[in-house]
């Protein structure tokens, strides 16, 4: 017998580390996105919840159209509209308790506003100011995050710290489909699963990362499937079905709070507007696709259910619309006032106390401003 | 008179004691990184901390630098004071986005509401025969980022004193630990807790009147050796240890140069775009009328960090420093 033949005959028992450590089946998402609206399950939905979701959706849509209008007037430097995705935004806010934390990305102003952040302050960064506007601790909303997916490990760390301190706080972190390709997405999910941190990751899969469609972003069966490799459950949900997103997120938040660890939720939705006002969406997608999604509008889906159950009469519909209009009018009026800017603020919060070098530069700026005033 | 038993301690032991004292003093202090737990860190700086304070206070993380620092950001948001170990200088680069986009800016972005008291410990520099990607001098990258303090101790006492100050700071501190000094020793009085050194103050380690060597971290012992050697040539060199690149102690540095009239900046990192250029410019701006010669720089070469078999040619040694000192006998070319 040759040495190779001897080796071929050698069949040792695999070491323990080679054994599968977990049955992946319970972690796998369903093949189809979970839906409630338009199915028989919707009949069991709490009428008050349906009405709350509806009011928030209408208000959110109006916020999006008003903010977009403000970009045309030059009052906002940029606005990434979430029109079409309002169900995800609203459900994210409503799934959390007051003590929980929300980690939004740059498109998630609505979720922040739905959580109580002042509508004008939520736009501070987007209007071109240097700071985030709101106090993150006031409503437990982290600053809107512009770099992609980098806020996800923050959510993991915060949730982990809360658990270490014995607080039953959950962090919900939002990211887009494009963000799932970033390394920070991978690292955040891995840390969360290893630490069993009370975190929920909500991926709003709106079909495009600016112009690049999902098929060029990932080869996975779905983004929710990515969860299995980290050892956490993946859930796939219809992102335009506010009731379904709310139910899935509420479940995931409860699971995390009870010590069950993280969940990855993929909400399949669609961005009806361009990436931002600076983008031309007609270059990368056709009208037919947009129209198909218009038929699946998150507000229409809820209104249909409310109407079927006799929960939305005309006075109520008008009340909701008037409230949204009043919010928009206030937003418009306040955004049309020039913000008070103080150049000294540029140096005030770089360090706890300015370095000697910053104090010198601040003095230089003061001299420049004085010279400017003298010339005027 | 009773004499207290004074025993030697290494730089690494001083860091270890600083971590232990900080963790004992404040339950919010958490140490995290790769291999910091059971192993005690590849340089043993975290030796025994997991055993003493538990895995939750000294945590072996998954191997992912961006994830380590990114989760530390979240922990700091919730009131903890994470001390993060980046195992080697060049392995810290995946975490750069977190450093620059979040750690350095969060206080500013939130108008002071969300300071991030994170200490980022980075073993840096060469001279220990490390293979590739184990010997980078990365201080210029951090020093160029507003919002960070950049600190690098060169003595055993400062290893303790500055690390305690870094952990106590409400600002993020990049704490650069010169790898080749980990095993350097000094005497240590176990009866007296070492002094906590405020961040941002340079100190003269040797006084002299002929010229000033401005240096920090791994190059301090080399400069002190060069100063001794220069004595034989009739040069009495002052050696200033910066200890902190940000904030920069212009006052101490310039007071020395105004007195000596000549200066050489010595560091291990590459010369072009390295801290030496910035320091030379600052000194020139403030001391122009006191200078007898241009401020010179002695740094590493502008090459990727060389393999261990050639690194002695790259690192600024006594000869290269003495050559620069000789050039300070400036005579204007006609």
XYZ file of C-alpha atoms in Angstrom:
710
model
C 0.000 0.000 0.000
C 1.359 3.402 -0.955
C 1.492 6.277 1.455
C -1.310 8.045 -0.437
C -3.480 4.946 -0.272
C -2.840 4.702 3.436
C -3.878 8.337 3.788
C -6.994 7.702 1.718
C -7.945 4.910 4.063
C -7.448 7.128 7.085
C -10.857 8.423 8.139
C -10.646 9.872 11.620
C -13.657 11.127 13.533
C -14.038 14.860 12.910
C -12.944 16.991 15.849
C -15.804 18.509 17.852
C -15.349 21.923 16.278
C -16.477 20.484 12.921
C -19.926 19.623 14.179
C -22.704 22.094 13.318
C -23.219 24.138 16.458
C -26.732 25.324 15.786
C -29.636 24.212 13.632
C -29.965 27.138 11.205
C -33.567 26.334 10.262
C -35.290 28.412 12.999
C -33.168 31.417 12.024
C -34.175 31.377 8.360
C -36.614 34.008 7.117
C -39.812 33.023 5.337
C -39.610 32.795 1.558
C -42.209 35.555 1.110
C -42.318 38.879 2.962
C -44.702 38.750 5.925
C -47.948 40.655 5.319
C -50.942 41.483 7.456
C -52.882 44.170 5.573
C -55.013 42.604 2.872
C -55.064 39.257 4.667
C -57.494 37.811 7.184
C -55.096 38.529 10.034
C -55.736 42.261 9.619
C -59.213 41.852 11.110
C -57.630 41.112 14.480
C -55.586 44.318 14.479
C -56.218 46.790 17.278
C -58.299 49.658 15.825
C -56.407 52.226 17.886
C -53.072 50.988 16.544
C -54.392 51.154 12.983
C -55.560 54.725 13.517
C -52.271 55.760 15.088
C -50.306 54.233 12.229
C -52.563 55.960 9.724
C -52.211 59.380 11.341
C -48.429 59.004 11.502
C -48.217 57.835 7.882
C -50.210 60.790 6.596
C -48.169 63.177 8.704
C -44.952 61.539 7.510
C -45.943 61.800 3.842
C -46.722 65.476 4.314
C -43.383 65.991 6.056
C -41.637 64.439 3.059
C -43.430 66.620 0.498
C -42.865 69.759 2.582
C -39.163 69.047 3.103
C -38.742 68.339 -0.618
C -40.428 71.674 -1.389
C -37.993 73.397 0.986
C -35.043 72.079 -1.047
C -36.483 73.782 -4.138
C -36.646 77.040 -2.219
C -33.034 76.667 -1.127
C -34.020 76.386 2.523
C -32.709 72.847 2.771
C -29.354 71.928 1.236
C -30.530 68.392 0.540
C -33.372 66.072 1.492
C -33.425 62.318 1.040
C -37.171 61.686 0.860
C -38.655 58.566 2.417
C -41.914 58.818 0.449
C -43.091 55.248 -0.083
C -41.128 54.075 2.956
C -43.187 55.807 5.645
C -44.473 52.532 7.063
C -40.936 51.501 8.053
C -40.209 54.902 9.575
C -43.380 55.051 11.632
C -43.275 51.427 12.769
C -39.664 51.847 13.884
C -40.662 54.658 16.227
C -43.825 52.973 17.493
C -42.138 49.635 18.202
C -39.885 51.219 20.817
C -40.484 52.100 24.462
C -39.437 55.500 25.735
C -36.264 54.103 27.332
C -35.134 52.462 24.073
C -32.780 54.021 21.553
C -33.158 54.666 17.822
C -30.132 54.825 15.513
C -31.320 56.421 12.260
C -29.488 56.849 8.981
C -29.655 60.042 6.943
C -32.992 59.055 5.302
C -34.713 58.367 8.616
C -35.754 61.869 9.708
C -39.366 60.679 9.865
C -38.565 57.980 12.392
C -36.777 60.581 14.521
C -39.724 62.975 14.254
C -42.205 60.192 15.011
C -40.162 59.545 18.159
C -40.618 63.127 19.267
C -37.668 65.016 17.787
C -38.663 68.555 16.777
C -39.405 68.572 12.993
C -37.107 71.554 12.423
C -34.279 70.207 14.576
C -34.388 66.902 12.698
C -33.461 68.875 9.559
C -30.591 70.834 11.091
C -27.807 68.811 9.445
C -29.658 68.626 6.148
C -30.056 72.388 5.974
C -26.255 72.678 6.178
C -25.585 73.414 9.807
C -22.580 71.910 11.614
C -24.456 70.154 14.385
C -27.161 67.601 14.712
C -29.777 70.031 16.051
C -31.474 67.893 18.642
C -30.132 66.563 21.924
C -29.681 62.795 21.353
C -30.530 62.057 24.992
C -33.818 63.984 25.013
C -35.635 61.361 22.933
C -32.937 58.689 22.805
C -32.345 59.217 19.126
C -28.701 59.047 17.990
C -27.552 61.690 15.503
C -28.679 60.988 11.933
C -25.775 59.042 10.466
C -24.430 59.963 7.046
C -21.544 57.478 6.633
C -23.136 54.171 5.681
C -23.778 51.545 8.371
C -21.264 53.047 10.801
C -24.062 53.721 13.300
C -24.860 49.999 13.553
C -21.910 49.122 15.836
C -22.854 52.153 17.957
C -26.285 50.618 18.494
C -24.669 47.313 19.456
C -22.308 48.992 21.916
C -25.065 51.048 23.511
C -27.364 48.043 23.894
C -24.487 45.999 25.294
C -23.610 48.749 27.789
C -27.233 49.045 28.884
C -27.402 45.326 29.526
C -24.137 45.448 31.497
C -25.708 48.137 33.676
C -28.823 46.032 34.168
C -31.161 48.274 32.142
C -33.676 46.548 29.845
C -33.028 48.966 27.005
C -33.234 47.924 23.354
C -31.514 49.662 20.433
C -33.101 49.718 16.993
C -30.686 50.524 14.174
C -31.818 51.454 10.669
C -29.857 50.954 7.470
C -30.569 50.774 3.747
C -29.977 47.911 1.322
C -26.751 49.498 0.093
C -25.481 49.777 3.652
C -25.596 46.001 4.049
C -22.552 45.764 1.764
C -20.435 47.803 4.160
C -17.974 46.165 6.527
C -19.538 47.898 9.531
C -22.821 46.086 8.822
C -21.046 42.757 9.024
C -19.057 43.650 12.119
C -22.092 45.054 13.927
C -24.173 41.933 13.296
C -21.328 39.688 14.333
C -20.646 41.591 17.576
C -24.361 41.733 18.373
C -24.789 37.990 17.957
C -21.615 37.049 19.856
C -22.548 39.370 22.728
C -26.281 38.545 22.466
C -26.852 42.275 22.587
C -30.446 43.551 22.710
C -30.435 45.098 19.235
C -32.791 45.033 16.276
C -31.401 45.778 12.832
C -33.964 47.138 10.378
C -32.883 47.055 6.745
C -35.112 49.166 4.552
C -34.585 47.513 1.211
C -35.894 50.197 -1.116
C -34.456 48.608 -4.245
C -31.625 51.009 -5.012
C -28.436 52.362 -3.472
C -28.678 55.704 -5.299
C -28.740 54.086 -8.776
C -27.435 50.571 -8.141
C -30.166 47.916 -7.940
C -30.215 45.211 -5.289
C -29.105 42.517 -7.760
C -25.763 44.313 -8.095
C -25.531 44.765 -4.328
C -25.823 41.205 -3.078
C -26.075 37.619 -4.284
C -27.862 36.471 -1.117
C -31.385 34.981 -1.441
C -32.568 37.972 0.590
C -30.923 40.452 2.928
C -32.751 38.782 5.821
C -30.934 35.541 4.983
C -27.663 37.167 6.008
C -28.779 36.834 9.637
C -28.337 33.065 9.664
C -24.586 33.223 9.171
C -24.254 35.366 12.284
C -26.482 33.156 14.377
C -29.481 35.432 14.719
C -33.024 35.181 13.334
C -33.776 36.896 10.017
C -37.261 38.199 9.291
C -38.580 39.290 5.913
C -41.498 41.712 5.947
C -43.537 43.771 3.509
C -42.124 47.207 4.240
C -45.203 49.019 2.908
C -47.501 47.141 5.274
C -47.356 49.283 8.406
C -49.151 46.691 10.493
C -46.774 43.897 9.443
C -43.634 45.991 10.031
C -44.970 47.096 13.403
C -45.749 43.523 14.423
C -42.397 42.103 13.306
C -40.393 44.925 14.907
C -42.411 44.774 18.134
C -41.734 41.026 18.284
C -38.027 41.539 17.654
C -37.813 44.288 20.282
C -39.581 42.079 22.823
C -37.300 39.169 21.948
C -34.248 41.389 22.496
C -35.600 42.823 25.744
C -36.218 39.348 27.114
C -32.586 38.412 26.537
C -33.063 36.591 23.241
C -30.409 38.605 21.426
C -30.484 40.454 18.114
C -32.743 40.097 15.075
C -32.204 41.218 11.494
C -35.390 42.467 9.835
C -35.493 43.167 6.119
C -38.420 45.338 5.103
C -39.023 45.200 1.342
C -40.155 48.639 0.257
C -39.587 51.189 -2.482
C -38.263 54.728 -2.638
C -40.826 56.604 -4.734
C -38.678 59.711 -5.127
C -35.082 59.999 -6.243
C -32.228 59.288 -3.808
C -32.178 62.995 -2.985
C -33.290 66.113 -4.818
C -29.844 66.068 -6.501
C -30.487 62.712 -8.191
C -32.260 61.898 -11.516
C -34.025 58.573 -10.947
C -35.240 58.326 -14.559
C -31.696 57.391 -15.589
C -31.829 54.031 -13.807
C -35.459 52.931 -13.459
C -38.614 52.878 -15.540
C -42.062 54.366 -14.955
C -43.771 50.971 -14.979
C -41.835 49.824 -11.928
C -42.600 53.032 -10.044
C -46.289 52.774 -10.958
C -46.483 49.181 -9.745
C -45.230 50.301 -6.353
C -47.610 53.282 -6.339
C -50.410 50.709 -6.363
C -48.906 49.288 -3.174
C -48.808 52.587 -1.303
C -48.448 52.264 2.484
C -51.107 54.909 3.206
C -53.610 53.387 0.771
C -53.088 49.938 2.320
C -53.957 51.184 5.820
C -56.834 53.351 4.593
C -58.326 50.382 2.784
C -58.301 48.339 5.983
C -59.692 51.232 8.043
C -62.464 51.823 5.516
C -63.369 48.126 5.316
C -63.798 48.044 9.071
C -65.630 51.342 9.197
C -62.887 52.988 11.224
C -62.256 55.958 8.938
C -65.128 58.335 8.389
C -64.810 61.647 6.614
C -64.411 63.837 9.733
C -61.643 61.573 10.968
C -59.849 61.564 7.613
C -60.094 65.360 7.505
C -58.832 65.618 11.088
C -55.747 63.597 10.219
C -55.103 65.639 7.104
C -55.587 68.953 8.898
C -53.127 67.923 11.598
C -50.552 67.000 8.947
C -51.179 70.286 7.150
C -50.697 72.253 10.364
C -47.404 70.449 10.976
C -46.291 71.291 7.418
C -47.299 74.941 7.784
C -45.340 75.243 11.018
C -42.348 73.492 9.476
C -42.469 75.804 6.441
C -42.748 78.914 8.546
C -39.979 78.004 10.953
C -37.642 76.809 8.211
C -38.147 80.087 6.365
C -36.591 81.966 9.247
C -32.854 82.371 8.963
C -31.133 80.339 11.656
C -29.015 82.250 14.170
C -25.410 81.240 13.534
C -22.551 82.098 15.848
C -19.048 81.551 14.414
C -17.716 81.123 17.959
C -19.615 77.847 18.103
C -17.107 76.480 15.591
C -14.518 76.274 18.347
C -16.737 75.664 21.348
C -17.304 71.930 21.093
C -14.230 70.439 19.461
C -12.792 69.498 22.867
C -14.077 69.786 26.419
C -11.839 72.879 26.637
C -10.299 74.508 23.544
C -6.612 73.754 23.008
C -4.199 76.721 23.017
C -4.045 76.379 19.233
C -7.833 76.640 18.884
C -7.883 79.695 21.144
C -5.355 81.356 18.839
C -7.439 80.529 15.783
C -10.576 81.804 17.486
C -8.817 85.114 18.166
C -7.858 85.254 14.495
C -11.479 84.761 13.473
C -12.579 87.498 15.888
C -10.095 89.886 14.283
C -11.372 88.973 10.819
C -14.979 89.525 11.844
C -14.111 92.880 13.393
C -12.370 93.970 10.204
C -15.437 92.838 8.252
C -17.685 94.958 10.478
C -15.396 97.980 10.114
C -15.555 97.732 6.322
C -19.346 97.467 6.364
C 15.516 57.414 58.104
C 13.535 54.549 56.675
C 13.973 53.761 53.042
C 11.030 52.427 51.069
C 11.798 49.391 48.944
C 12.098 50.731 45.436
C 11.777 48.094 42.760
C 12.111 48.340 39.021
C 9.027 48.323 36.807
C 8.725 48.124 33.062
C 6.817 50.509 30.832
C 4.271 47.733 30.178
C 3.822 47.109 33.907
C 3.216 50.818 34.474
C 0.501 50.771 31.797
C -0.980 47.668 33.388
C -1.087 49.341 36.774
C -2.666 52.456 35.268
C -5.438 50.331 33.771
C -5.922 48.431 37.009
C -6.038 51.605 39.116
C -8.440 53.286 36.685
C -10.752 50.258 36.660
C -10.695 50.057 40.443
C -11.417 53.767 40.788
C -14.283 53.935 38.284
C -16.666 51.084 37.395
C -17.416 52.823 34.098
C -13.924 51.994 32.783
C -14.043 48.994 30.444
C -11.058 47.496 28.640
C -11.721 45.804 25.315
C -9.831 44.475 22.337
C -8.308 41.413 20.728
C -6.659 38.973 23.169
C -6.847 41.408 26.094
C -8.630 38.920 28.356
C -7.258 35.476 29.099
C -3.973 36.127 27.305
C -3.493 39.562 28.875
C -2.733 41.222 25.545
C 0.027 40.285 23.117
C 2.291 42.689 25.030
C 0.767 41.667 28.397
C -0.396 45.204 29.101
C -3.831 43.923 30.192
C -2.414 41.012 32.169
C -4.685 39.886 34.989
C -7.428 42.453 34.407
C -10.049 39.949 33.227
C -9.321 37.781 36.229
C -9.571 40.686 38.642
C -12.496 42.593 37.109
C -14.315 39.925 35.085
C -14.900 39.381 31.377
C -17.491 42.160 31.258
C -14.903 44.749 32.314
C -12.005 43.362 30.280
C -13.468 41.834 27.155
C -11.988 39.704 24.401
C -13.798 40.990 21.334
C -14.233 39.427 17.916
C -11.301 40.204 15.643
C -12.553 43.393 13.999
C -11.035 46.787 14.690
C -13.878 48.886 13.267
C -16.314 46.803 15.289
C -14.263 47.187 18.459
C -14.144 50.949 18.177
C -17.689 51.227 16.785
C -19.165 49.344 19.711
C -16.974 51.357 22.090
C -18.658 54.495 20.681
C -22.057 53.091 21.628
C -20.790 52.098 25.073
C -19.435 55.613 25.617
C -22.812 57.024 24.535
C -24.339 55.056 27.399
C -21.943 56.435 30.001
C -19.075 53.946 29.983
C -15.412 54.881 29.501
C -14.036 52.307 27.086
C -10.305 51.749 26.795
C -9.744 50.069 23.450
C -6.594 48.176 22.526
C -5.659 48.157 18.851
C -3.258 45.255 18.782
C -0.721 46.779 16.362
C -0.461 50.186 14.693
C -1.179 49.001 11.161
C -4.111 46.856 12.296
C -5.896 49.961 13.546
C -6.531 51.254 10.025
C -9.873 49.458 9.511
C -11.151 51.535 12.439
C -10.142 54.836 10.822
C -13.642 55.647 9.626
C -14.972 55.277 13.166
C -12.072 57.383 14.507
C -12.438 60.205 12.036
C -16.171 60.291 11.298
C -17.499 59.543 14.774
C -15.011 59.414 17.657
C -13.407 62.733 16.736
C -16.623 64.543 15.761
C -19.415 63.374 18.053
C -18.879 66.065 20.704
C -18.883 68.717 18.007
C -21.891 67.327 16.106
C -23.969 67.256 19.270
C -22.824 70.632 20.629
C -21.180 68.977 23.585
C -24.144 66.808 24.551
C -22.504 63.545 23.531
C -18.802 63.556 24.408
C -17.013 60.253 23.814
C -14.487 59.556 26.584
C -12.733 56.749 24.711
C -9.045 55.904 25.075
C -7.630 54.251 21.960
C -4.401 52.478 22.892
C -2.191 51.891 19.858
C 1.143 50.077 20.217
C 3.170 51.859 17.530
C 6.536 52.178 15.871
C 9.367 49.805 15.088
C 12.614 48.621 16.540
C 11.394 45.247 17.797
C 11.996 43.275 14.621
C 8.333 43.036 13.753
C 7.306 41.627 10.387
C 5.452 43.789 7.899
C 2.425 45.780 9.106
C 3.661 45.587 12.706
C 5.848 48.692 12.936
C 4.037 51.699 11.477
C 4.346 55.157 12.984
C 0.783 56.350 12.519
C 0.827 59.478 14.674
C 0.555 61.947 11.779
C -2.821 60.504 10.713
C -4.296 60.968 14.163
C -2.649 64.323 14.836
C -4.217 65.684 11.628
C -7.727 64.873 12.894
C -9.412 67.630 14.952
C -11.276 66.365 17.992
C -8.646 63.861 19.119
C -5.939 64.222 21.685
C -2.764 62.442 20.628
C -0.521 61.394 23.477
C 2.656 59.329 23.520
C 4.624 58.611 26.687
C 8.338 57.882 26.636
C 9.095 57.086 30.292
C 7.766 54.546 32.759
C 6.320 57.279 34.964
C 4.560 58.916 32.022
C 3.246 55.549 30.844
C 1.307 55.472 34.097
C 0.608 59.164 34.520
C -0.532 59.918 30.999
C -2.660 56.774 30.644
C -4.523 57.674 33.829
C -5.059 61.179 32.442
C -6.194 59.798 29.082
C -8.787 57.538 30.689
C -9.998 60.376 32.914
C -10.300 62.753 29.951
C -13.791 63.490 28.650
C -12.316 63.767 25.170
C -11.201 60.855 23.017
C -7.480 60.223 23.348
C -5.306 58.301 20.912
C -2.714 56.864 23.261
C 0.344 55.786 21.297
C 2.545 53.267 23.078
C 6.081 52.960 21.701
C 6.492 49.207 21.301
C 10.226 49.206 21.747
C 9.892 50.879 25.141
C 7.510 48.250 26.572
C 10.404 46.496 28.306
C 12.319 49.602 29.354
C 12.614 49.871 33.109
C 12.617 52.496 35.786
C 12.444 52.424 39.527
C 9.042 52.236 41.065
C 7.981 52.982 44.578
C 5.078 50.688 45.401
C 4.194 52.771 48.475
C 3.455 55.908 46.502
C 0.904 55.973 43.711
C 2.619 57.424 40.653
C 1.821 60.926 39.583
C -1.007 61.559 37.096
C 0.422 63.788 34.404
C -1.857 66.379 32.728
C -2.150 66.013 28.956
C -0.561 68.729 26.825
C 2.632 69.602 28.668
C 6.059 68.983 27.206
C 9.030 68.595 29.508
C 12.790 69.071 29.196
C 14.410 65.716 29.946
C 17.907 67.150 29.749
C 18.920 70.762 29.899
C 21.575 72.292 27.716
C 22.411 75.515 25.959
C 23.779 74.641 22.509
C 20.670 73.366 20.739
C 17.303 71.725 21.423
C 16.327 68.242 20.345
C 12.527 68.109 20.127
C 11.224 64.559 20.265
C 8.674 62.143 21.693
C 7.923 58.487 22.307
C 10.383 55.921 20.963
C 12.955 58.512 19.934
C 13.438 60.012 23.399
C 16.039 57.470 24.610
C 17.872 57.837 21.278
C 17.984 61.613 21.669
C 19.242 61.358 25.251
C 21.992 59.035 24.058
C 22.841 61.430 21.229
C 22.995 64.302 23.714
C 25.517 62.405 25.828
C 27.602 61.659 22.744
C 27.436 65.301 21.618
C 28.875 66.385 24.927
C 32.225 65.011 23.775
C 32.041 67.279 20.714
C 31.437 70.284 22.918
C 27.684 70.461 22.255
C 25.434 70.793 25.268
C 22.021 69.652 24.015
C 18.650 70.224 25.593
C 16.154 67.401 25.001
C 12.456 68.235 25.066
C 9.945 65.373 25.297
C 6.637 66.522 23.794
C 4.510 63.781 25.427
C 1.482 65.155 23.601
C 1.223 66.059 19.905
C -2.332 67.380 20.332
C -2.570 69.690 22.170
C 0.910 70.904 21.316
C 2.933 72.673 23.997
C 4.260 75.615 22.008
C 5.290 77.427 25.180
C 7.719 74.839 26.534
C 9.177 74.047 23.123
C 9.642 77.673 22.098
C 11.048 78.739 25.464
C 13.793 76.166 24.971
C 14.519 77.085 21.354
C 14.632 80.799 22.143
C 17.299 80.034 24.695
C 19.397 77.694 22.531
C 18.758 79.297 19.133
C 18.963 75.955 17.347
C 16.593 73.011 17.050
C 16.286 69.545 15.553
C 13.008 67.631 15.524
C 13.534 63.904 15.850
C 10.920 61.216 15.236
C 10.592 57.789 13.780
C 7.781 58.409 11.335
C 8.513 59.465 7.759
C 9.692 63.022 7.218
C 7.367 64.206 4.450
C 3.990 65.007 5.981
C 5.249 63.798 9.338
C 4.842 65.735 12.589
C 8.387 67.162 12.212
C 7.353 69.485 9.400
C 4.533 70.924 11.471
C 6.732 71.303 14.536
C 9.535 72.943 12.535
C 7.055 75.400 11.043
C 5.562 76.271 14.417
C 8.995 76.811 15.953
C 10.136 78.916 12.991
C 7.031 81.111 13.139
C 7.439 81.781 16.843
C 11.216 81.887 17.243
C 12.443 83.263 13.908
C 14.498 86.064 15.393
C 16.099 83.742 17.919
C 17.184 81.105 15.423
C 20.817 80.782 14.398
C 20.016 78.111 11.828
C 16.979 76.529 10.133
C 15.036 74.033 12.219
C 16.077 70.598 10.982
C 14.178 67.353 10.898
C 15.523 63.877 11.515
C 12.945 61.222 10.791
C 12.525 57.849 9.254
C 12.876 57.643 5.493
C 9.817 58.205 3.317
C 9.440 54.518 2.622
C 7.024 51.814 3.702
C 8.291 50.520 7.027
C 11.234 48.291 6.083
C 11.635 44.611 6.903
C 13.206 43.871 10.296
C 16.517 42.938 8.715
C 16.897 46.482 7.378
C 15.007 48.562 9.923
C 18.171 49.800 11.666
C 18.932 51.807 8.502
C 15.502 53.441 8.608
C 15.259 54.368 12.267
C 16.888 57.665 13.206
C 19.886 56.742 15.332
C 22.530 58.652 17.236
C 24.700 59.247 14.151
C 21.900 60.757 12.102
C 20.978 63.036 14.982
C 24.609 64.112 15.507
C 24.935 64.827 11.772
C 21.963 67.144 12.033
C 23.439 68.809 15.101
C 26.653 69.399 13.132
C 24.636 71.008 10.333
C 23.207 73.447 12.877
C 26.559 75.257 12.741
C 24.850 77.093 9.981
C 26.729 79.215 7.524
C 24.652 80.891 4.856
C 25.600 79.821 1.366
C 26.827 82.678 -0.766
